[in-house]
Amino acid sequence: MTQTETYKIKGMHCASCAGIIERTFKKVEGVESVQANYGMENVKVSFDQGKTDPEKLSQKLEPLGYSLILPTAEEMGMSQDEYAGHLGLNQSKKEKLAEIKDMRNKVYSVLPLAFFSILVMGWEILAQFGVVVNVPYVWAEFFHHLLPIFATYTLIVVGKPYLLGVYRFFRYGKANMDTLIGIGTATAFLYSFIVAAFEESLAPYIDVTHSYYDVTIVVITFIALGKFLEAQAKLKTGDAIEKLLGLQAKTALVLREGKEVEIPLEEVKVGDLIIVKPAGKIPVDGVVIEGASFVDESMITGEPIPNEKKEGDSVVGGTLNTTGAFTFRATKVGSETLLSHIVKMVGEAQGSKAPIQGLADKISSVFVPVVLAIAVVTLGVWLIIGTQYLGFSQALSFGLVSFVGILVIACPCALGLATPTAIIVGVGKGAKEGILIKDAETLEKLGKANVLVFDKTGTITKGKPEVVSILPFEGRGEDEILRILATLEKKSEHPIAHAIVTFAKEKKLDPLNMEAFEAIQGKGLKGEIDEVLYYAGNLTLLKELNISFDQTQLEQEAKEGKTPVILTTKEKVLGVVMVADALKEGAKEAMERLKKMGIQTIMLSGDNQYTAEYIAKQVGIDEVIAEVLPDQKMVKIQELQQTRKIVAMVGDGVNDAPALAQANVGIAMATGTDVAIESAGITLLHGDITKVVKAIRLSKMTMTGIKQNLFWAFVYNLVGIPLAAGVFYPVFGWLLSPVFAGLAMAFSSVSVVGNSLRLKVKKL
């Protein structure tokens, strides 16, 4: 049986690490697919449970310096960090903070050594140009003996991961960024040690007055500082899941055998009656059975105004009750709740790869061996050609500087971080805005969509009838007509009756006393109010009562999708209430913004042509395709795609599922059916149509961030490697010091993460 899981990886420090892990797993029998993500520091792997398991997979990685972080027995509980670990979405905050603390301690321990080394280097350089006096002999000797001690500590303690990278390269043939840094700094250290140990013997052949202990110290310090800052920044990119998990209540107040009992969240079962008191968190999803309150659902809807909840209304786990109290019946618990579904969806999307990442992955996979080759060739060129012009001693010195500089500056980390960090931030920002993105590929495609196809009912309209207008006759007032109709309809179960009664309640019109109520099958109903017999129904009822009535206006409004409910006595019509599927708030605004973006809008509806065209005209949709069956919707999408259109489809019902799956990007309303949500790549919480525009803007902004990151990562390496190799030295005399190479390398990764984090503060 195939199992797909996502695991955090311990020891993943660069983009090359991701490539090594993927290649290693692909060689394991039973592994069907694998996707390592450097930005999330995790790996998504599908494997045959009969042939391998997570423990065996982890054992394959351990000799290479990596391991899977597997949930323990305790972690199978439901605490915040453990639940995250069980889902494979997030390393526990405690572990991550401990790792960052260790990095910080090491950085703090070597920063004074680096500053001291820079001071000595700066003094020597300035003295060469006569800016300051030469370093006194006694001080020079002191520095000469102190720097090796500093360099030894820096290389052995702080630089241990890089030395291990060198060991694994020679032992297993696997090279990553640690290998490059390790070879570069160890070479500088060993050269300096040999020169110091055999100074007299080597003096006739090379310049023994200059060593590179300072390079070892400063380069490792800058890289360690960069990794520390990068780790802190990356922790911020993934805080969306942590915040979502923080919404979860820890306990629930449950009615058991007539008593209120507070129990841990994991013990709540479907069907339990749960009491929610003022200012309390709603623990799981359910339906209110008693009481009423206003609930802050901003984490689902993004709207700050609390929503009224009364008997029969649904509530969502993680939302916050305000002033009232109520009891609800649990309908979804554990991993079935909407919040758990959101957490899982966000985590999987953040760990997925966008197609644009393919180029960076291909380059990163061959980058380290190519850089090693360039560094060796550069050293050889300096020794062979440079010796003819500069002499062996100077050529060796420059060759060594170039060798170390290339290995240090050629960091694929910025390249590896360019896409995943932007995706992590983009998906997290989307979740906060009520836009759930299934994977990175969907996020990338959405920004390219040039046609947006909308279903009508439940997408552009609310999907339930509402009173849209009241037409009074015979001198009657609107409120009088509405009150009489609401009194008649309050005993009916019909959705239209419910719409009229609800509208009357909103206007605070209390029902009247009614007697002799009777439903008239297929036509309406009647009842006696204040000794007057009233009828409420359709045109067929009027014909039966033999009442003449000018129907011109009603026929026109019927074409627009409105349903008339006629209030009449036996003699004459008193008024008409028009009920229709009302437009969603923001529908017109959304279409206007899409038009400004240059996106074509199409309505694809099973409703009749008149109604569809009327709705489309109201909101400003470009084209209407009406009276189509569910399978025909998918065909229409295919036809658009055949004209090379990139199509996004927005829908909510079962009948929309095939079209959502066929579209380049499927967008489902969370108020719709589960099958529609599963078929779509993006889900809009609370069915808010204005979030369609926000989702497109989010996609465009995220892709812009990725392209900026990739551009600077490529430019950085394209310029940095030739500069470090000394290509510009013969013409301009430029030669990049390994110290500056280390500084540039460290902050290139930080700048990429920082650029991605800018997305968090941008307005959609």
Coordinates of N, CA, C and O in Angstrom, one line a residue, residues 182 255 303 306 323 337 423 436 633 675:
G182 N 33.7 24.2 3.6 CA 34.7 23.4 4.3 C 36.0 23.3 3.6 O 37.1 23.5 4.2
L255 N -21.5 18.3 27.9 CA -22.6 17.7 28.8 C -22.5 16.2 28.7 O -22.6 15.6 27.7
E303 N -13.6 38.9 8.0 CA -14.4 40.1 8.4 C -14.4 40.3 9.9 O -14.6 39.4 10.7
P306 N -18.6 40.4 14.2 CA -19.1 39.1 14.6 C -20.4 38.7 13.9 O -21.2 39.6 13.6
T323 N -20.4 37.6 23.5 CA -21.1 37.9 24.8 C -22.1 36.9 25.2 O -22.3 36.7 26.4
T337 N -12.2 18.7 11.3 CA -12.7 20.1 11.4 C -12.1 21.0 10.3 O -11.1 20.7 9.7
I423 N 6.9 31.3 -1.8 CA 5.7 30.5 -1.8 C 5.1 30.3 -0.3 O 3.9 30.4 -0.1
L436 N -7.4 29.7 0.6 CA -6.7 28.5 0.8 C -6.1 28.0 -0.6 O -6.9 27.7 -1.5
K633 N -20.5 22.0 -19.1 CA -19.6 23.0 -18.5 C -18.2 22.7 -18.7 O -17.3 23.5 -19.0
V675 N -17.1 18.1 -2.5 CA -16.5 17.6 -3.8 C -16.0 18.7 -4.6 O -15.0 18.6 -5.3

